[in-house]
Amino acid sequence: MTKVIDGKAFAANVRAQVAAHVARLREEQGIQPGLAVVLVGEDPASQVYVRNKHASTIEVGMASFEHRLSADTREADLLALIAALNADPKVHGILVQLPLPKHLNSDLVINAIDPAKDVDGFHISNVGLLGTGQKSMVPCTPLGCLMMLRDHHGSLAGLNAVVVGRSNIVGKPMAQLLLGDSCTVTIAHSRTKDLAEVCKRADILVAAVGRPEMITGDMVKPGATVIDVGINRIERDGKAKLVGDVHYESAAKVAGAITPVPGGVGPMTIACLLANTLTACCRANSLPEPEGLTA
Ligand code: NDP
């Protein structure tokens, strides 16, 4: 029987753990974790993400600081805001919603965030710390995938993991995390030869490609765990539909466990953002970190 990994329920559980920890922090230490989200411009998808992040932050008892800037904001003004947030003791996590308008240098902006407050884990220092197996802030989506994998497998040591996709926000950090848990890791990408054969060797197959239903059942090893990071909006039979990078119907027949889209990896991303903010707050106050919510 294939297990369907319920990311929605898993994320609800993570949020509940975060909320309980936040309540204790507030009661026992008088500390409230705070997350600042910076949105530049009016990108509709980004506005929805920022709204959801705000609501989720409030829901777990954290303070939410929203900064909405116009699309023509000058880089110097954005950097000044980040400097102010870096210095603000009420702010433990800072997230700059990407993509930024084209006239702004995303790398420069992200690297201006205090690495200890970089809850997206995109700062070059955190990338380096993760790559060298040191304590870092870990990008939210791969962290969510890792939590679900650990929950399903217990130990991941010695398993063959294949990550399809090598982006800085998903593929590469995912591969680093799996390596950190002692998997034998292969990273596949658009130039990989015989992708099907590479995927078929995987005990753990993570798809982060951005191509609707590209990974089909015949590419999956029987009994493998399939984590579908993809979010693709397509039209089928005249209706809008959300599908992953994995062809769910065929892959689910072969896999031992699989995440659906929607309701798999997606809900874990915001849950891990909250977990990272809590972790950042605990580290800032030299308090024990929440168990099971970090890499
Ligand atoms: P990117 O476009 O940045 O990266 C895609 C990767 O897939 C690239 O490394 C690319 O290879 C590789 N790729 C493209 N085509 C092929 C192919 N035919 N065969 C093998 N590899 C291929 O995407 P992201 O990593 O940002 O996102 C991936 C997916 O995850 C998207 O659907 C996105 O929407 C989703 N996503 C979901 C999140 C969530 O919360 N669930 C969060 C973030 C992303 P190359 O480097 O050679 O070009």
Short mmCIF file of C-alpha atoms and ligand atoms in Angstrom, two decimals:
data_model
loop_
_atom_site.label_atom_id
_atom_site.label_comp_id
_atom_site.label_asym_id
_atom_site.label_seq_id
_atom_site.Cartn_x
_atom_site.Cartn_y
_atom_site.Cartn_z
CA MET A 1 0.00 0.00 0.00
CA THR A 2 1.40 3.39 -0.95
CA LYS A 3 1.44 5.86 1.92
CA VAL A 4 0.23 9.33 1.02
CA ILE A 5 2.30 11.77 3.10
CA ASP A 6 -0.18 14.36 4.34
CA GLY A 7 1.75 17.64 4.31
CA LYS A 8 -1.28 19.61 5.45
CA ALA A 9 -1.64 17.57 8.65
CA PHE A 10 2.14 17.53 9.15
CA ALA A 11 2.31 21.31 8.78
CA ALA A 12 -0.59 21.79 11.21
CA ASN A 13 1.36 19.72 13.72
CA VAL A 14 4.53 21.80 13.21
CA ARG A 15 2.54 25.03 13.63
CA ALA A 16 0.98 23.66 16.82
CA GLN A 17 4.44 22.81 18.21
CA VAL A 18 5.68 26.30 17.30
CA ALA A 19 2.61 27.91 18.91
CA ALA A 20 3.11 25.92 22.14
CA HIS A 21 6.79 26.92 22.30
CA VAL A 22 5.96 30.57 21.60
CA ALA A 23 3.35 30.53 24.38
CA ARG A 24 5.97 29.20 26.82
CA LEU A 25 8.53 31.80 25.71
CA ARG A 26 6.04 34.60 26.23
CA GLU A 27 4.87 33.32 29.60
CA GLU A 28 8.17 32.21 31.11
CA GLN A 29 10.66 34.61 29.50
CA GLY A 30 8.49 37.54 28.43
CA ILE A 31 9.87 37.13 24.90
CA GLN A 32 7.70 37.24 21.78
CA PRO A 33 9.33 36.05 18.55
CA GLY A 34 8.84 38.54 15.72
CA LEU A 35 8.94 38.14 11.94
CA ALA A 36 9.36 41.07 9.54
CA VAL A 37 8.26 40.55 5.94
CA VAL A 38 9.27 43.05 3.28
CA LEU A 39 7.29 43.23 0.05
CA VAL A 40 8.42 45.51 -2.76
CA GLY A 41 5.89 46.12 -5.53
CA GLU A 42 2.47 44.70 -6.29
CA ASP A 43 3.14 41.24 -7.72
CA PRO A 44 -0.23 39.47 -7.12
CA ALA A 45 1.24 36.07 -6.18
CA SER A 46 3.69 37.74 -3.75
CA GLN A 47 0.84 39.69 -2.16
CA VAL A 48 -1.02 36.44 -1.47
CA TYR A 49 2.12 34.82 0.01
CA VAL A 50 2.77 37.83 2.25
CA ARG A 51 -0.84 37.91 3.43
CA ASN A 52 -0.68 34.19 4.30
CA LYS A 53 2.63 34.61 6.10
CA HIS A 54 1.20 37.49 8.17
CA ALA A 55 -1.90 35.49 9.17
CA SER A 56 0.13 32.38 10.05
CA THR A 57 2.62 34.40 12.11
CA ILE A 58 -0.17 35.97 14.19
CA GLU A 59 -1.88 32.59 14.56
CA VAL A 60 1.12 31.04 16.35
CA GLY A 61 1.40 34.01 18.73
CA MET A 62 4.36 35.75 17.11
CA ALA A 63 4.60 39.44 16.26
CA SER A 64 4.29 40.20 12.55
CA PHE A 65 5.84 43.33 11.02
CA GLU A 66 4.82 43.98 7.44
CA HIS A 67 6.67 46.47 5.26
CA ARG A 68 5.07 47.16 1.90
CA LEU A 69 7.17 49.33 -0.38
CA SER A 70 6.32 50.74 -3.79
CA ALA A 71 7.67 49.05 -6.94
CA ASP A 72 10.00 52.01 -7.62
CA THR A 73 11.69 51.86 -4.19
CA ARG A 74 15.37 52.84 -4.37
CA GLU A 75 17.90 50.18 -3.42
CA ALA A 76 19.43 52.50 -0.80
CA ASP A 77 16.04 52.88 0.91
CA LEU A 78 15.46 49.13 0.95
CA LEU A 79 18.94 48.56 2.40
CA ALA A 80 18.26 51.21 5.05
CA LEU A 81 15.05 49.40 6.05
CA ILE A 82 16.94 46.10 6.32
CA ALA A 83 19.61 47.78 8.47
CA ALA A 84 16.87 49.07 10.78
CA LEU A 85 15.28 45.60 11.03
CA ASN A 86 18.70 44.05 11.70
CA ALA A 87 19.09 46.43 14.65
CA ASP A 88 15.54 45.97 16.00
CA PRO A 89 15.53 43.54 18.98
CA LYS A 90 11.79 42.83 18.49
CA VAL A 91 12.55 41.38 15.04
CA HIS A 92 14.07 37.87 15.09
CA GLY A 93 13.38 36.92 11.49
CA ILE A 94 13.53 38.98 8.28
CA LEU A 95 12.13 37.80 4.97
CA VAL A 96 12.35 39.79 1.76
CA GLN A 97 9.71 38.44 -0.60
CA LEU A 98 11.20 37.40 -3.93
CA PRO A 99 11.21 38.13 -6.78
CA LEU A 100 12.23 41.76 -6.34
CA PRO A 101 11.60 44.33 -9.10
CA LYS A 102 14.33 44.13 -11.75
CA HIS A 103 16.14 47.36 -10.77
CA LEU A 104 17.00 45.88 -7.36
CA ASN A 105 19.94 43.51 -6.87
CA SER A 106 18.45 40.52 -5.01
CA ASP A 107 21.83 39.08 -3.96
CA LEU A 108 22.92 42.40 -2.49
CA VAL A 109 19.62 42.82 -0.64
CA ILE A 110 19.52 39.25 0.75
CA ASN A 111 23.16 39.46 1.85
CA ALA A 112 22.38 42.69 3.73
CA ILE A 113 20.15 40.73 6.13
CA ASP A 114 21.80 39.74 9.43
CA PRO A 115 22.50 36.00 8.83
CA ALA A 116 21.11 35.22 12.31
CA LYS A 117 17.77 36.75 11.19
CA ASP A 118 17.82 35.26 7.68
CA VAL A 119 14.85 32.91 8.16
CA ASP A 120 14.76 32.05 4.43
CA GLY A 121 18.33 30.71 4.70
CA PHE A 122 19.40 32.43 1.48
CA HIS A 123 22.24 34.59 2.91
CA ILE A 124 25.62 33.51 1.58
CA SER A 125 26.84 32.84 5.15
CA ASN A 126 23.98 30.43 5.78
CA VAL A 127 24.58 28.74 2.43
CA GLY A 128 28.23 28.25 3.44
CA LEU A 129 27.37 27.03 6.94
CA LEU A 130 24.89 24.49 5.56
CA GLY A 131 27.43 23.35 2.95
CA THR A 132 30.03 22.73 5.63
CA GLY A 133 27.63 20.96 7.99
CA GLN A 134 27.51 23.77 10.54
CA LYS A 135 24.54 25.25 12.37
CA SER A 136 22.73 27.60 9.99
CA MET A 137 19.32 28.92 9.03
CA VAL A 138 17.96 26.35 6.56
CA PRO A 139 15.76 27.24 3.55
CA CYS A 140 12.14 26.51 4.44
CA THR A 141 10.99 24.25 1.59
CA PRO A 142 13.89 21.76 1.81
CA LEU A 143 13.63 21.82 5.62
CA GLY A 144 9.96 20.83 5.31
CA CYS A 145 10.88 17.98 2.95
CA LEU A 146 13.57 16.77 5.37
CA MET A 147 11.14 16.77 8.30
CA MET A 148 8.65 14.64 6.37
CA LEU A 149 11.39 12.25 5.22
CA ARG A 150 12.77 11.82 8.75
CA ASP A 151 9.28 11.20 10.05
CA HIS A 152 8.62 8.53 7.44
CA HIS A 153 12.00 6.76 7.44
CA GLY A 154 13.50 7.43 10.84
CA SER A 155 17.16 7.30 9.81
CA LEU A 156 18.01 8.27 6.22
CA ALA A 157 21.59 6.97 6.49
CA GLY A 158 22.79 5.00 3.47
CA LEU A 159 19.69 5.60 1.36
CA ASN A 160 20.16 6.60 -2.28
CA ALA A 161 18.63 10.05 -2.75
CA VAL A 162 18.13 11.73 -6.11
CA VAL A 163 17.22 15.41 -6.22
CA VAL A 164 15.98 16.57 -9.61
CA GLY A 165 16.69 20.31 -9.82
CA ARG A 166 19.71 22.35 -8.72
CA SER A 167 18.24 25.73 -7.81
CA ASN A 168 19.72 27.68 -4.91
CA ILE A 169 16.41 27.78 -3.07
CA VAL A 170 15.35 24.13 -3.36
CA GLY A 171 17.59 21.63 -5.18
CA LYS A 172 21.01 22.49 -3.78
CA PRO A 173 20.01 22.96 -0.11
CA MET A 174 17.86 19.82 -0.33
CA ALA A 175 20.87 17.85 -1.52
CA GLN A 176 23.02 19.32 1.31
CA LEU A 177 20.45 18.34 3.91
CA LEU A 178 20.18 14.78 2.59
CA LEU A 179 23.97 14.54 2.58
CA GLY A 180 23.96 15.82 6.17
CA ASP A 181 21.67 12.90 7.04
CA SER A 182 24.15 10.51 5.36
CA CYS A 183 22.23 9.73 2.18
CA THR A 184 24.18 8.95 -0.97
CA VAL A 185 23.08 11.95 -3.01
CA THR A 186 22.80 12.52 -6.75
CA ILE A 187 21.71 15.89 -8.13
CA ALA A 188 20.07 15.75 -11.56
CA HIS A 189 19.34 18.73 -13.80
CA SER A 190 18.46 19.67 -17.37
CA ARG A 191 21.75 18.28 -18.75
CA THR A 192 21.54 14.94 -16.92
CA LYS A 193 21.81 11.97 -19.27
CA ASP A 194 19.15 9.27 -18.99
CA LEU A 195 17.18 10.92 -16.19
CA ALA A 196 14.81 7.96 -15.95
CA GLU A 197 17.67 5.59 -15.16
CA VAL A 198 19.11 8.01 -12.55
CA CYS A 199 15.71 8.44 -10.88
CA LYS A 200 15.06 4.71 -10.85
CA ARG A 201 18.03 4.20 -8.51
CA ALA A 202 16.51 6.47 -5.86
CA ASP A 203 15.19 5.26 -2.54
CA ILE A 204 14.28 8.93 -2.03
CA LEU A 205 13.30 10.93 -5.09
CA VAL A 206 12.82 14.68 -4.72
CA ALA A 207 11.39 16.51 -7.73
CA ALA A 208 12.04 20.28 -7.84
CA VAL A 209 11.93 21.00 -11.54
CA GLY A 210 9.02 23.30 -12.33
CA ARG A 211 7.74 21.07 -15.16
CA PRO A 212 4.23 19.69 -14.79
CA GLU A 213 4.09 15.92 -14.21
CA MET A 214 7.52 15.31 -15.74
CA ILE A 215 8.48 12.44 -13.40
CA THR A 216 6.34 9.46 -14.32
CA GLY A 217 5.78 6.12 -12.61
CA ASP A 218 8.19 4.27 -14.91
CA MET A 219 11.01 6.49 -13.52
CA VAL A 220 10.29 5.50 -9.91
CA LYS A 221 11.91 2.57 -8.09
CA PRO A 222 9.28 0.30 -6.53
CA GLY A 223 8.82 1.25 -2.88
CA ALA A 224 10.67 4.58 -3.18
CA THR A 225 9.65 7.70 -1.29
CA VAL A 226 8.68 10.47 -3.71
CA ILE A 227 8.69 14.10 -2.57
CA ASP A 228 7.07 16.43 -5.09
CA VAL A 229 8.13 20.05 -4.58
CA GLY A 230 6.65 21.29 -7.86
CA ILE A 231 3.77 23.72 -8.01
CA ASN A 232 2.50 24.15 -11.56
CA ARG A 233 -0.71 25.81 -12.63
CA ILE A 234 -2.11 24.11 -15.74
CA GLU A 235 -5.40 23.98 -17.59
CA ARG A 236 -7.03 20.58 -18.08
CA ASP A 237 -10.47 19.89 -19.53
CA GLY A 238 -11.03 23.65 -19.56
CA LYS A 239 -10.36 23.93 -15.80
CA ALA A 240 -7.44 25.46 -13.90
CA LYS A 241 -5.56 22.81 -11.95
CA LEU A 242 -2.54 22.65 -9.64
CA VAL A 243 -0.15 19.79 -10.36
CA GLY A 244 3.33 18.84 -9.21
CA ASP A 245 6.47 17.88 -11.09
CA VAL A 246 5.47 14.23 -10.57
CA HIS A 247 2.73 12.45 -12.48
CA TYR A 248 0.88 11.47 -9.32
CA GLU A 249 -1.39 8.68 -10.62
CA SER A 250 1.39 6.62 -12.22
CA ALA A 251 4.03 7.35 -9.54
CA ALA A 252 1.68 6.51 -6.65
CA LYS A 253 1.20 3.00 -8.11
CA VAL A 254 4.94 2.29 -7.76
CA ALA A 255 6.11 4.42 -4.80
CA GLY A 256 6.13 3.31 -1.18
CA ALA A 257 5.23 6.83 -0.07
CA ILE A 258 4.43 10.02 -1.95
CA THR A 259 3.48 13.64 -1.29
CA PRO A 260 0.45 14.93 -3.19
CA VAL A 261 0.08 18.33 -4.86
CA PRO A 262 -1.64 20.25 -3.43
CA GLY A 263 -1.40 19.24 0.23
CA GLY A 264 2.16 17.89 0.32
CA VAL A 265 5.29 20.05 0.45
CA GLY A 266 3.44 23.36 -0.06
CA PRO A 267 1.92 23.73 3.44
CA MET A 268 5.26 22.82 5.03
CA THR A 269 7.02 25.90 3.64
CA ILE A 270 5.18 28.47 5.80
CA ALA A 271 5.25 26.09 8.80
CA CYS A 272 9.06 25.94 8.47
CA LEU A 273 9.28 29.72 8.14
CA LEU A 274 7.59 29.95 11.54
CA ALA A 275 9.86 27.22 12.92
CA ASN A 276 12.92 29.11 11.65
CA THR A 277 11.71 32.36 13.23
CA LEU A 278 11.29 30.56 16.56
CA THR A 279 14.76 29.02 16.21
CA ALA A 280 16.27 32.43 15.41
CA CYS A 281 14.55 33.93 18.48
CA CYS A 282 15.83 31.15 20.76
CA ARG A 283 19.38 31.53 19.42
CA ALA A 284 19.25 35.32 19.82
CA ASN A 285 18.30 34.87 23.47
CA SER A 286 20.71 31.96 24.14
CA LEU A 287 17.76 29.70 24.93
CA PRO A 288 17.45 26.00 23.98
CA GLU A 289 16.23 25.52 20.41
CA PRO A 290 12.91 23.78 19.74
CA GLU A 291 13.46 20.05 19.25
CA GLY A 292 12.62 18.49 15.90
CA LEU A 293 12.04 21.82 14.18
CA THR A 294 15.56 22.42 12.88
CA ALA A 295 17.92 20.46 10.65
P1 NDP B 1 14.14 26.60 -10.88
O1 NDP B 1 13.49 26.92 -12.18
O2 NDP B 1 14.98 27.61 -10.22
O3 NDP B 1 15.02 25.27 -11.06
C1 NDP B 1 14.54 24.19 -11.78
C2 NDP B 1 15.58 23.13 -11.87
O4 NDP B 1 15.07 22.05 -12.63
C3 NDP B 1 16.87 23.59 -12.58
O5 NDP B 1 18.00 23.18 -11.83
C4 NDP B 1 16.80 22.89 -13.93
O6 NDP B 1 18.07 22.47 -14.43
C5 NDP B 1 16.00 21.65 -13.61
N1 NDP B 1 15.32 21.16 -14.81
C6 NDP B 1 14.58 21.86 -15.68
N2 NDP B 1 14.16 21.07 -16.67
C7 NDP B 1 14.65 19.86 -16.44
C8 NDP B 1 14.58 18.63 -17.12
N3 NDP B 1 13.90 18.48 -18.25
N4 NDP B 1 15.22 17.56 -16.60
C9 NDP B 1 15.92 17.68 -15.44
N5 NDP B 1 16.03 18.83 -14.75
C10 NDP B 1 15.40 19.90 -15.24
O7 NDP B 1 12.93 26.11 -9.93
P2 NDP B 1 12.83 26.08 -8.33
O8 NDP B 1 13.84 25.18 -7.75
O9 NDP B 1 12.70 27.46 -7.80
O10 NDP B 1 11.40 25.39 -8.18
C11 NDP B 1 11.15 24.09 -8.64
C12 NDP B 1 9.67 23.79 -8.46
O11 NDP B 1 9.35 23.85 -7.08
C13 NDP B 1 8.74 24.80 -9.15
O12 NDP B 1 7.58 24.07 -9.59
C14 NDP B 1 8.34 25.73 -8.04
O13 NDP B 1 7.09 26.32 -8.24
C15 NDP B 1 8.30 24.77 -6.87
N6 NDP B 1 8.50 25.39 -5.56
C16 NDP B 1 7.65 25.02 -4.57
C17 NDP B 1 7.80 25.53 -3.31
C18 NDP B 1 6.86 25.06 -2.25
O14 NDP B 1 6.65 25.75 -1.28
N7 NDP B 1 6.29 23.86 -2.38
C19 NDP B 1 8.83 26.51 -2.98
C20 NDP B 1 9.75 26.77 -4.07
C21 NDP B 1 9.56 26.23 -5.32
P3 NDP B 1 19.21 23.53 -14.91
O15 NDP B 1 19.83 24.05 -13.66
O16 NDP B 1 20.13 22.66 -15.70
O17 NDP B 1 18.50 24.56 -15.72
#
